[in-house]
Amino acid sequence: MKRIQSASELEAYRQECMASRDPQRTVITICAGTGCQAHGCSNVVAAMQQELDKQGLDQVEVKATGCHGFCERGPLVVIHPQGVFYNKVKVEDVPDIIARTVKEGEVIESLLYALPATKEQISLEKDVPFYKLQERIIFGSNGLIDPTSIDDYLAIGGYQALSKALTGMTTDAVLDEVKISGLRGRGGGGFPTGRKWESTRDVDSGVKYVICNADEGDPGAYMDRSLLEGNPHSVIEGMLLGAYAVGATEGYVYVRHEYPLAVANLTMALEAAREMGFLGQNILGSGFNFDIKISRGGGAFVCGESSALIASIEGQVGEPRAKHIHMAESGLWGKPTVLNNVETWANVPVIIDKGAELFRSIGTEGSPGTKIFSLVGKVNNTGLVEVPMGISLREIIFDIGGGIPGGRSFKAVQTGGPSGGCIPEEHLDLQVDFDELDKVGSMMGSGGMIVMDDRTCMVDVAKYFLNFLKGESCGKCTTCREGILRMYEILDKITRGEGELSDLDMLEKLASVVQEASMCGLGKTAPNPVLSTLRYFRDEYLAHINDKKCPAGVCKDLIHFEIDPDACTGCHKCARVCPVDAAHGKKKEPHEIDQEKCIKCGMCYDACKFDAVKII
Amino acid sequence: METKVKDIIAKYGVDPAQIIAMLQDLQSAKRYLPEEDLRELAAILGIPLAHIYRIATFFKAFSLEPKGEHIINVCVGTACHVRGASRILDELERQLGVASGGTTSDQKFSLETVNCLGACALGPVVVVDQEYHGDMTPGQVDKLMENYR
């Protein structure tokens, strides 16, 4: 690999990269993000390569790319240049794909994605509704490039923004462009990125840092991981631009330790960028010096909070500190520091390359650009979706997400992770951006969007989040350490059927104290899931307290299983699966459940093909 | 070739700021943090043993107890939770006879939970020794465990 020393050398090398990638050549891209790896895509990649070798088709390329986003249907295979889209591909499908599609240009119907409602088959990736309704300006490159190849990134215009900034823009011009773009922090806070940078730029200091927060701790959100895994150079390029704008010479990426693939791909990308001279001394001959180190997190949710994250990089326990000292003046090792989330950094090259005006033309006035959401839970098309801000929740969940599985009814969508809130059906037409979500008592957060149906108990969900947060509270503030624990205990009591009406007042009182008196965002927002469920789903709390019933049939202490003798065919399946021999009966006669023995595991309910097992 | 404290020091230098990375290497090499190694680290780095213990007990990545031969990790992220992850965990606890976070007395299995693996499409997910098992139901737990018993 050669070292590139000027913008013109970069352009010449880019042309070489593009020339060696004939757009008419057949390229088979296979999604190899963590989700598809769990579906077994690695074997598909290997089989595809083997089959091509066997058939002597060395002009066809196989590319294992980062996450395409449609995780529900993985492993995903796309055949370019046509863009034929195959889903749920297995190793045994590989010979057919090569023989029929690659060689003959024929489409294999059994591998196509079919619309759930009409069963209509879609052959091209761009026509699949899941993709069609998105605007993938940040995430779209994931499916086109091999994350371990810097040449792939250069061929799609990578490092063009860097070269434009270093050779034709002053540091102030770069900063102004980001300010004009109106980009707001994608980690969830929504603070204007340009303003954050400006404060750091204005401090006079020989050493400054930029940090990328990849400690994506929100359960149910994984867009940052997929960006780092699938397109690490876009994050590196964003950090380079930020460092240039504020005058930083060193950067850190703080990655969650549960993300080994992200660490591996980022490490490779950093090495390649260093070899080519995009990191290090005198980058592109401009005199600008900058390098990036990786810091692996130790597995603490609170380390997503900026001051706790910095403590952790310094080798201290990840406890937040008071915010009267601004990071912009005194951050890492006491030096001015800019800290942004992965997705925020990935937006920067797009803004510099395409211009702030184009960026502003997407999204809403107050929240320009796009946002990547992870659409998960009780939804047909689980995956990552990048949509313009201002799109409605209904469009995301029903048009892109394909609605609720099993024909069940929508109950709520939880946004913003453990700090967010549950939004009921009446607000489905809400236009999603930072401000609108705040208005209904939720928040953008990092972009997790958990869909819940009528079989989800809202009291249980509130308890779930508090259980998570009580384990993750660092313990520095009494209100957070003790307050969350007490709130959890009250919710636990309610789900056991021992709740009283006065508990709800106590929950609200505790919530306001925890919000007011905790220092960092974890404690300040911890009561949100409780408050929003109390606000919109109070009837469920009342059912647990007054009637000692769980309407969704989730809370174990308030339910029991019974067999409807009219529906039971006596097929004996429930008795076969029951781990404690509670379900019993003679063949072909209605069965029964021995309530003394039953441990309420629900296996009989899952196994019954006749809906004879009822949750009462 | 067993990773020793001195190999870790050789990699990171005598830099107390790198303590978390050092502990991570030690954890992945030995699957837990042995006391004698922590004492050695404290002596070399010139920092109090209490500081190392504070870090080792604060971050979830670290364990002070030896782990079982097979590590069973149940994802209890929000998406898996609403799809019934707690039922899977209950069944695993019942079959192994240990609570979440524990190790069976024969040192064969450690049962753990993780707050999200980001494989939400496969939820509920159970990972045994890095191998993913998606769309789990309590009824499949027995069959899954048979592969490892």
PDB file of C-alpha atoms in Angstrom, chain B residues 79-133:
ATOM      1  CA  ALA B  79     -36.458  -6.880  22.239  1.00  0.00           C
ATOM      2  CA  CYS B  80     -35.698 -10.343  23.609  1.00  0.00           C
ATOM      3  CA  HIS B  81     -37.549  -9.484  26.824  1.00  0.00           C
ATOM      4  CA  VAL B  82     -40.790  -8.604  25.070  1.00  0.00           C
ATOM      5  CA  ARG B  83     -40.444 -11.845  23.121  1.00  0.00           C
ATOM      6  CA  GLY B  84     -40.224 -13.846  26.325  1.00  0.00           C
ATOM      7  CA  ALA B  85     -36.515 -14.094  27.251  1.00  0.00           C
ATOM      8  CA  SER B  86     -37.340 -14.383  30.950  1.00  0.00           C
ATOM      9  CA  ARG B  87     -39.163 -17.680  30.324  1.00  0.00           C
ATOM     10  CA  ILE B  88     -36.026 -19.065  28.676  1.00  0.00           C
ATOM     11  CA  LEU B  89     -33.890 -17.902  31.584  1.00  0.00           C
ATOM     12  CA  ASP B  90     -36.300 -19.478  34.105  1.00  0.00           C
ATOM     13  CA  GLU B  91     -36.121 -22.795  32.273  1.00  0.00           C
ATOM     14  CA  LEU B  92     -32.302 -22.713  32.105  1.00  0.00           C
ATOM     15  CA  GLU B  93     -32.121 -21.892  35.817  1.00  0.00           C
ATOM     16  CA  ARG B  94     -34.476 -24.773  36.507  1.00  0.00           C
ATOM     17  CA  GLN B  95     -32.535 -27.268  34.403  1.00  0.00           C
ATOM     18  CA  LEU B  96     -29.078 -26.268  35.620  1.00  0.00           C
ATOM     19  CA  GLY B  97     -30.126 -25.691  39.210  1.00  0.00           C
ATOM     20  CA  VAL B  98     -28.237 -22.381  39.396  1.00  0.00           C
ATOM     21  CA  ALA B  99     -29.419 -18.793  39.434  1.00  0.00           C
ATOM     22  CA  SER B 100     -28.393 -16.406  36.708  1.00  0.00           C
ATOM     23  CA  GLY B 101     -24.772 -15.380  37.285  1.00  0.00           C
ATOM     24  CA  GLY B 102     -23.909 -18.717  38.883  1.00  0.00           C
ATOM     25  CA  THR B 103     -21.770 -21.694  37.918  1.00  0.00           C
ATOM     26  CA  THR B 104     -22.861 -25.310  38.365  1.00  0.00           C
ATOM     27  CA  SER B 105     -21.118 -27.209  41.158  1.00  0.00           C
ATOM     28  CA  ASP B 106     -19.411 -29.494  38.621  1.00  0.00           C
ATOM     29  CA  GLN B 107     -17.883 -26.368  36.993  1.00  0.00           C
ATOM     30  CA  LYS B 108     -19.475 -27.375  33.706  1.00  0.00           C
ATOM     31  CA  PHE B 109     -21.802 -24.451  33.030  1.00  0.00           C
ATOM     32  CA  SER B 110     -21.918 -20.768  33.858  1.00  0.00           C
ATOM     33  CA  LEU B 111     -25.290 -19.126  33.311  1.00  0.00           C
ATOM     34  CA  GLU B 112     -25.140 -15.438  32.461  1.00  0.00           C
ATOM     35  CA  THR B 113     -27.292 -12.711  30.998  1.00  0.00           C
ATOM     36  CA  VAL B 114     -26.332  -9.933  28.619  1.00  0.00           C
ATOM     37  CA  ASN B 115     -28.263  -6.709  28.160  1.00  0.00           C
ATOM     38  CA  CYS B 116     -28.313  -6.790  24.361  1.00  0.00           C
ATOM     39  CA  LEU B 117     -26.360  -8.620  21.700  1.00  0.00           C
ATOM     40  CA  GLY B 118     -27.821  -6.588  18.860  1.00  0.00           C
ATOM     41  CA  ALA B 119     -29.153  -9.727  17.209  1.00  0.00           C
ATOM     42  CA  CYS B 120     -32.720  -8.624  17.884  1.00  0.00           C
ATOM     43  CA  ALA B 121     -34.131 -10.273  14.768  1.00  0.00           C
ATOM     44  CA  LEU B 122     -33.333 -13.659  16.278  1.00  0.00           C
ATOM     45  CA  GLY B 123     -34.831 -12.865  19.653  1.00  0.00           C
ATOM     46  CA  PRO B 124     -35.023 -14.499  22.111  1.00  0.00           C
ATOM     47  CA  VAL B 125     -31.339 -15.409  21.713  1.00  0.00           C
ATOM     48  CA  VAL B 126     -29.171 -17.751  23.753  1.00  0.00           C
ATOM     49  CA  VAL B 127     -25.433 -17.883  23.074  1.00  0.00           C
ATOM     50  CA  VAL B 128     -23.499 -20.934  24.185  1.00  0.00           C
ATOM     51  CA  ASP B 129     -19.714 -20.625  23.855  1.00  0.00           C
ATOM     52  CA  GLN B 130     -20.099 -17.892  21.186  1.00  0.00           C
ATOM     53  CA  GLU B 131     -22.589 -19.947  19.174  1.00  0.00           C
ATOM     54  CA  TYR B 132     -25.917 -18.228  18.580  1.00  0.00           C
ATOM     55  CA  HIS B 133     -29.250 -19.979  18.984  1.00  0.00           C
TER      56      HIS B 133
END
